[in-house]
Coordinates of N, CA and C in Angstrom, one line a residue:
X1 N 13.1 -10.5 2.7 CA 13.3 -9.7 1.5 C 13.1 -8.2 1.8
X2 N 14.0 -7.4 1.5 CA 13.9 -5.9 1.8 C 13.5 -5.3 0.5
X3 N 12.5 -4.4 0.5 CA 11.9 -3.8 -0.7 C 11.7 -2.3 -0.5
X4 N 12.0 -1.5 -1.6 CA 11.8 -0.1 -1.5 C 10.3 0.1 -1.8
X5 N 9.6 0.6 -0.8 CA 8.2 0.9 -0.9 C 7.7 1.4 0.5
X6 N 6.4 1.5 0.6 CA 5.7 1.9 1.8 C 4.5 1.0 2.0
X7 N 4.0 0.9 3.2 CA 2.9 0.0 3.4 C 2.0 0.5 4.6
X8 N 0.7 0.4 4.4 CA -0.3 0.7 5.4 C -1.3 -0.4 5.5
X9 N -2.0 -0.5 6.7 CA -3.0 -1.6 6.8 C -4.3 -1.0 7.3
X10 N -5.4 -1.5 6.8 CA -6.7 -1.2 7.2 C -7.4 -2.5 7.7
X11 N -7.9 -2.5 8.9 CA -8.5 -3.7 9.5 C -7.6 -4.9 9.3
X12 N -6.3 -4.8 9.5 CA -5.4 -5.9 9.4 C -5.1 -6.3 8.0
X13 N -5.5 -5.6 6.9 CA -5.2 -6.0 5.6 C -4.2 -4.9 5.0
X14 N -3.0 -5.4 4.6 CA -1.9 -4.6 4.2 C -2.0 -4.2 2.7
X15 N -1.7 -3.0 2.4 CA -1.5 -2.5 1.0 C -0.1 -2.0 0.8
X16 N 0.6 -2.6 -0.1 CA 2.0 -2.3 -0.5 C 1.9 -1.2 -1.5
X17 N 2.6 0.0 -1.2 CA 2.7 1.1 -2.2 C 4.0 1.1 -2.8
X18 N 4.0 1.0 -4.2 CA 5.2 0.9 -5.0 C 5.4 2.0 -5.9
X19 N 6.5 2.7 -5.9 CA 6.8 3.8 -6.8 C 8.3 4.1 -6.7
X20 N 8.9 4.7 -7.7 CA 10.3 5.1 -7.6 C 10.5 6.2 -6.5
X21 N 11.7 6.4 -6.1 CA 11.9 7.5 -5.1 C 11.3 8.8 -5.7
X22 N 10.6 9.5 -4.8 CA 9.9 10.7 -5.2 C 8.5 10.5 -5.8
X23 N 8.1 9.2 -5.9 CA 6.9 8.9 -6.6 C 5.6 9.1 -5.8
X24 N 5.7 9.6 -4.6 CA 4.4 9.9 -3.8 C 4.0 8.8 -2.8
X25 N 4.9 7.9 -2.5 CA 4.5 6.8 -1.5 C 4.2 7.4 -0.1
X26 N 5.1 8.2 0.3 CA 5.0 8.7 1.7 C 3.8 9.7 1.8
X27 N 3.6 10.5 0.7 CA 2.5 11.4 0.7 C 1.2 10.7 0.8
X28 N 1.0 9.6 0.0 CA -0.2 8.8 0.1 C -0.3 8.1 1.4
X29 N 0.8 7.6 1.9 CA 0.8 7.0 3.2 C 0.3 7.9 4.3
X30 N 0.8 9.2 4.3 CA 0.4 10.2 5.3 C -1.1 10.4 5.2
X31 N -1.7 10.5 4.0 CA -3.1 10.7 3.9 C -3.9 9.4 4.3
X32 N -3.4 8.3 4.1 CA -4.0 7.0 4.6 C -4.1 7.0 6.1
X33 N -2.9 7.4 6.8 CA -2.9 7.4 8.2 C -3.9 8.4 8.8
X34 N -4.1 9.5 8.1 CA -5.1 10.5 8.5 C -6.5 10.0 8.3
X35 N -6.7 8.9 7.6 CA -8.1 8.4 7.4 C -8.3 7.0 8.2
X36 N -7.4 6.8 9.2 CA -7.6 5.7 10.1 C -6.8 4.4 9.7
X37 N -6.0 4.5 8.7 CA -5.1 3.3 8.4 C -4.0 3.3 9.5
X38 N -3.3 2.2 9.6 CA -2.2 2.0 10.5 C -0.9 1.9 9.7
X39 N 0.2 2.6 10.1 CA 1.5 2.4 9.5 C 2.0 1.0 9.6
X40 N 2.5 0.5 8.5 CA 3.3 -0.7 8.6 C 4.7 -0.4 8.4
X41 N 5.1 0.3 7.3 CA 6.4 0.7 7.0 C 6.5 1.8 6.0
X42 N 7.5 2.7 6.1 CA 7.7 3.8 5.2 C 9.1 3.7 4.6
X43 N 9.2 3.7 3.3 CA 10.4 3.7 2.5 C 11.0 2.4 2.3
X44 N 11.1 1.5 3.3 CA 11.6 0.2 3.2 C 10.6 -0.8 3.9
X45 N 10.3 -1.9 3.2 CA 9.4 -2.8 3.7 C 10.1 -4.2 3.7
X46 N 10.0 -4.9 4.8 CA 10.5 -6.3 4.9 C 9.3 -7.2 4.6
X47 N 9.6 -8.1 3.7 CA 8.6 -9.1 3.3 C 9.1 -10.5 3.7
X48 N 8.1 -11.3 4.2 CA 8.5 -12.7 4.4 C 7.3 -13.5 4.1
X49 N 7.5 -14.7 3.5 CA 6.5 -15.6 3.2 C 6.1 -16.3 4.5
X50 N 4.7 -16.4 4.7 CA 4.2 -16.9 6.0 C 2.9 -17.7 5.6
X51 N 3.1 -19.0 5.5 CA 1.9 -19.9 5.2 C 1.1 -19.5 4.0
X52 N 1.8 -19.2 2.9 CA 1.1 -18.8 1.7 C 0.8 -17.3 1.6
X53 N 1.1 -16.5 2.6 CA 0.8 -15.1 2.6 C 2.1 -14.3 2.6
X54 N 2.1 -13.1 2.1 CA 3.2 -12.2 2.3 C 3.0 -11.3 3.5
X55 N 3.9 -11.4 4.4 CA 3.7 -10.5 5.6 C 4.7 -9.4 5.5
X56 N 4.2 -8.2 5.7 CA 5.0 -6.9 5.6 C 5.3 -6.4 7.0
X57 N 6.5 -5.9 7.2 CA 6.9 -5.2 8.4 C 8.0 -4.2 8.1
X58 N 8.3 -3.3 9.1 CA 9.4 -2.4 8.8 C 10.7 -3.1 9.3
X59 N 11.8 -2.6 8.7 CA 13.1 -3.0 9.3 C 13.1 -2.4 10.7
X60 N 13.7 -3.1 11.6 CA 13.7 -2.7 13.0 C 14.1 -1.3 13.2
X61 N 15.1 -0.8 12.5 CA 15.5 0.6 12.7 C 14.5 1.6 12.2
X62 N 13.5 1.2 11.4 CA 12.5 2.2 10.9 C 11.1 2.0 11.5
X63 N 11.0 1.1 12.4 CA 9.7 0.8 13.0 C 9.1 2.0 13.7
X64 N 7.9 2.4 13.3 CA 7.2 3.6 13.8 C 7.8 4.9 13.4
X65 N 8.5 4.9 12.3 CA 9.2 6.1 11.8 C 8.6 6.4 10.4
X66 N 8.5 7.6 10.0 CA 8.0 8.0 8.7 C 8.6 9.4 8.4
X67 N 9.2 9.5 7.2 CA 9.7 10.8 6.7 C 8.6 11.5 6.0
X68 N 8.3 12.7 6.4 CA 7.3 13.6 5.8 C 8.0 14.8 5.2
X69 N 7.9 14.8 3.9 CA 8.6 15.9 3.1 C 8.1 17.3 3.6
X70 N 9.0 18.2 3.9 CA 8.6 19.5 4.4 C 8.3 19.6 5.9
X71 N 8.4 18.5 6.6 CA 8.1 18.5 8.0 C 9.3 17.8 8.8
X72 N 9.7 16.6 8.4 CA 10.8 15.9 9.0 C 10.5 14.5 9.2
X73 N 11.3 13.9 10.1 CA 11.3 12.4 10.4 C 10.4 12.3 11.6
X74 N 9.2 11.7 11.4 CA 8.3 11.5 12.6 C 8.7 10.1 13.2
X75 N 8.6 10.1 14.6 CA 9.0 8.9 15.3 C 7.9 8.5 16.3
X76 N 8.0 7.3 16.8 CA 7.0 6.7 17.8 C 5.6 6.7 17.2
X77 N 5.4 6.5 15.9 CA 4.1 6.4 15.4 C 3.6 5.0 15.7
X78 N 2.3 4.8 15.9 CA 1.8 3.4 16.0 C 2.0 2.7 14.7
X79 N 2.4 1.4 14.8 CA 2.6 0.6 13.7 C 2.2 -0.8 14.0
X80 N 2.1 -1.6 12.9 CA 1.9 -3.1 13.0 C 2.4 -3.8 11.8
X81 N 2.8 -5.0 11.9 CA 3.0 -5.8 10.8 C 1.7 -6.3 10.2
X82 N 1.6 -6.6 9.0 CA 0.3 -7.0 8.4 C 0.5 -7.9 7.2
X83 N -0.4 -8.9 7.0 CA -0.4 -9.7 5.8 C -0.8 -8.8 4.6
X84 N -0.1 -8.9 3.5 CA -0.4 -8.1 2.3 C -1.6 -8.6 1.6
X85 N -2.5 -7.7 1.2 CA -3.7 -8.1 0.4 C -3.7 -7.6 -1.0
X86 N -2.9 -6.5 -1.2 CA -2.9 -5.7 -2.5 C -1.6 -5.0 -2.7
X87 N -1.1 -5.0 -3.9 CA 0.0 -4.1 -4.3 C -0.5 -3.0 -5.2
X88 N -0.1 -1.8 -4.9 CA -0.6 -0.6 -5.6 C 0.7 0.1 -6.2
X89 N 0.7 0.2 -7.6 CA 1.8 0.9 -8.3 C 1.3 2.3 -8.5
X90 N 2.1 3.3 -8.0 CA 1.7 4.7 -8.1 C 2.3 5.2 -9.5
X91 N 1.4 5.7 -10.3 CA 1.8 6.1 -11.7 C 1.1 7.4 -12.0
X92 N 1.6 8.1 -13.0 CA 1.0 9.4 -13.4 C -0.5 9.1 -13.9
X93 N -1.3 10.1 -13.7 CA -2.7 10.0 -14.2 C -2.8 9.5 -15.6
X94 N -2.0 10.0 -16.5 CA -2.0 9.7 -17.9 C -1.8 8.2 -18.2
X95 N -1.2 7.5 -17.3 CA -0.9 6.1 -17.5 C -2.0 5.2 -17.0
X96 N -3.1 5.7 -16.5 CA -4.2 4.9 -16.0 C -5.3 4.6 -17.1
X97 N -5.6 3.3 -17.3 CA -6.7 3.0 -18.1 C -8.1 3.2 -17.4
X98 N -9.1 3.5 -18.1 CA -10.4 3.7 -17.5 C -10.9 2.4 -16.9
X99 N -10.8 1.3 -17.6 CA -11.2 0.0 -17.0 C -9.9 -1.0 -17.1
X100 N -9.2 -1.1 -16.0 CA -8.0 -1.9 -16.1 C -8.3 -3.4 -16.2
X101 N -7.3 -4.1 -16.7 CA -7.3 -5.5 -16.8 C -6.8 -6.1 -15.4
X102 N -7.2 -7.2 -15.0 CA -6.7 -7.8 -13.8 C -5.2 -7.9 -13.9
X103 N -4.4 -7.7 -12.8 CA -3.0 -7.7 -12.8 C -2.5 -8.3 -11.5
X104 N -1.3 -8.8 -11.5 CA -0.7 -9.3 -10.2 C 0.7 -8.8 -10.0
X105 N 1.1 -8.9 -8.8 CA 2.5 -8.6 -8.4 C 3.0 -9.8 -7.5
X106 N 4.2 -10.2 -7.7 CA 4.6 -11.3 -6.8 C 6.0 -11.1 -6.2
X107 N 6.2 -11.7 -5.1 CA 7.5 -11.7 -4.4 C 7.6 -13.0 -3.6
X108 N 8.7 -13.6 -3.5 CA 9.0 -14.8 -2.7 C 8.0 -15.9 -3.1
X109 N 7.7 -15.9 -4.4 CA 6.8 -17.0 -4.9 C 5.4 -16.9 -4.6
X110 N 4.9 -15.7 -4.0 CA 3.5 -15.5 -3.7 C 3.0 -14.3 -4.5
X111 N 1.9 -14.5 -5.1 CA 1.3 -13.5 -6.0 C 0.1 -12.7 -5.2
X112 N 0.1 -11.4 -5.5 CA -1.0 -10.6 -5.0 C -1.7 -9.9 -6.1
X113 N -3.0 -9.5 -5.9 CA -3.6 -8.7 -6.9 C -2.9 -7.3 -6.9
X114 N -2.9 -6.7 -8.1 CA -2.2 -5.4 -8.2 C -3.0 -4.4 -9.0
X115 N -2.9 -3.2 -8.6 CA -3.6 -2.1 -9.3 C -2.6 -1.0 -9.5
X116 N -2.9 -0.1 -10.5 CA -2.2 1.1 -10.7 C -3.1 2.3 -10.3
X117 N -2.5 3.2 -9.6 CA -3.3 4.4 -9.3 C -2.5 5.6 -9.2
X118 N -3.1 6.8 -9.4 CA -2.4 8.1 -9.3 C -2.5 8.4 -7.8
X119 N -1.4 8.3 -7.1 CA -1.3 8.4 -5.7 C -1.6 9.8 -5.2
X120 N -1.4 10.8 -6.0 CA -1.7 12.2 -5.7 C -3.2 12.6 -5.8
X121 N -4.0 11.7 -6.5 CA -5.4 12.0 -6.7 C -6.1 12.1 -5.3
X122 N -7.0 13.0 -5.2 CA -7.8 13.1 -3.9 C -8.5 11.8 -3.6
X123 N -8.9 11.1 -4.6 CA -9.7 9.8 -4.4 C -8.8 8.6 -4.1
X124 N -7.5 8.7 -4.1 CA -6.6 7.6 -3.9 C -6.8 6.8 -2.6
X125 N -7.0 7.5 -1.5 CA -7.2 6.7 -0.3 C -8.6 5.9 -0.3
X126 N -9.6 6.5 -0.9 CA -10.9 5.9 -1.0 C -10.8 4.7 -2.0
X127 N -10.1 4.9 -3.1 CA -9.9 3.9 -4.1 C -9.3 2.6 -3.4
X128 N -8.3 2.8 -2.6 CA -7.6 1.7 -1.9 C -8.6 1.0 -1.0
X129 N -9.4 1.8 -0.2 CA -10.4 1.2 0.7 C -11.4 0.4 -0.1
X130 N -11.9 0.9 -1.2 CA -12.8 0.1 -2.0 C -12.2 -1.1 -2.7
X131 N -10.9 -1.0 -3.1 CA -10.3 -2.2 -3.6 C -10.2 -3.3 -2.6
X132 N -9.9 -3.0 -1.3 CA -9.9 -4.0 -0.3 C -11.3 -4.5 0.0
X133 N -12.3 -3.7 -0.1 CA -13.7 -4.2 0.0 C -14.0 -5.2 -1.1
X134 N -13.6 -4.9 -2.3 CA -13.9 -5.9 -3.4 C -13.1 -7.2 -3.2
X135 N -11.9 -7.1 -2.8 CA -11.0 -8.3 -2.6 C -11.6 -9.1 -1.5
X136 N -12.2 -8.5 -0.4 CA -12.7 -9.2 0.7 C -14.1 -9.7 0.4
X137 N -14.7 -9.3 -0.7 CA -16.1 -9.8 -1.0 C -17.2 -8.9 -0.3
X138 N -16.8 -7.8 0.2 CA -17.8 -6.9 0.9 C -18.6 -6.2 -0.1
X139 N -18.1 -5.9 -1.3 CA -18.8 -5.3 -2.4 C -18.4 -6.1 -3.7
X140 N -19.1 -5.9 -4.8 CA -18.8 -6.6 -6.0 C -18.2 -5.7 -7.0
X141 N -17.7 -6.4 -8.1 CA -17.1 -5.6 -9.2 C -17.6 -6.3 -10.5
X142 N -18.2 -5.5 -11.4 CA -18.7 -6.1 -12.7 C -17.6 -6.1 -13.8
X143 N -16.7 -5.2 -13.7 CA -15.7 -5.1 -14.7 C -14.5 -4.3 -14.1
X144 N -13.3 -4.6 -14.6 CA -12.1 -3.9 -14.1 C -11.1 -4.7 -13.4
X145 N -10.3 -4.2 -12.5 CA -9.1 -4.7 -12.0 C -9.3 -6.1 -11.3
X146 N -10.4 -6.4 -10.7 CA -10.6 -7.6 -10.0 C -11.7 -8.4 -10.6
X147 N -12.3 -8.1 -11.7 CA -13.4 -8.8 -12.3 C -12.9 -10.2 -12.8
X148 N -13.7 -11.2 -12.5 CA -13.4 -12.5 -12.9 C -13.6 -12.8 -14.4

């Protein structure tokens, strides 16, 4: 399944970035790469179901490539395929609730936890890192997007 989006991985856990064109996916992806994340795919993401997981990778023509607005098309970037752990919908700040309800996103019959975040916010990369920590059980959550 080919999907319009971007994806990065941290410690082998993929985060799918979803937004309409011009919604800030590549900008957030660039900031994530600057903080130690690894590129999975920019602009187009291939998804496949793999033993109950969604695995993300770039289309072969886009592997290791990323378009950076105002700079150009970067090539030969390190990249890896990754199982998805989280879907993040990039939305305007005004659309974010203070304490979100748990949400999910699904493709190919597989569901992932989902959050909404303002991708341009300075805290967005750290928010994604902490979301992965909660999902992996490294830290807890009393209320919000992943609270039981």
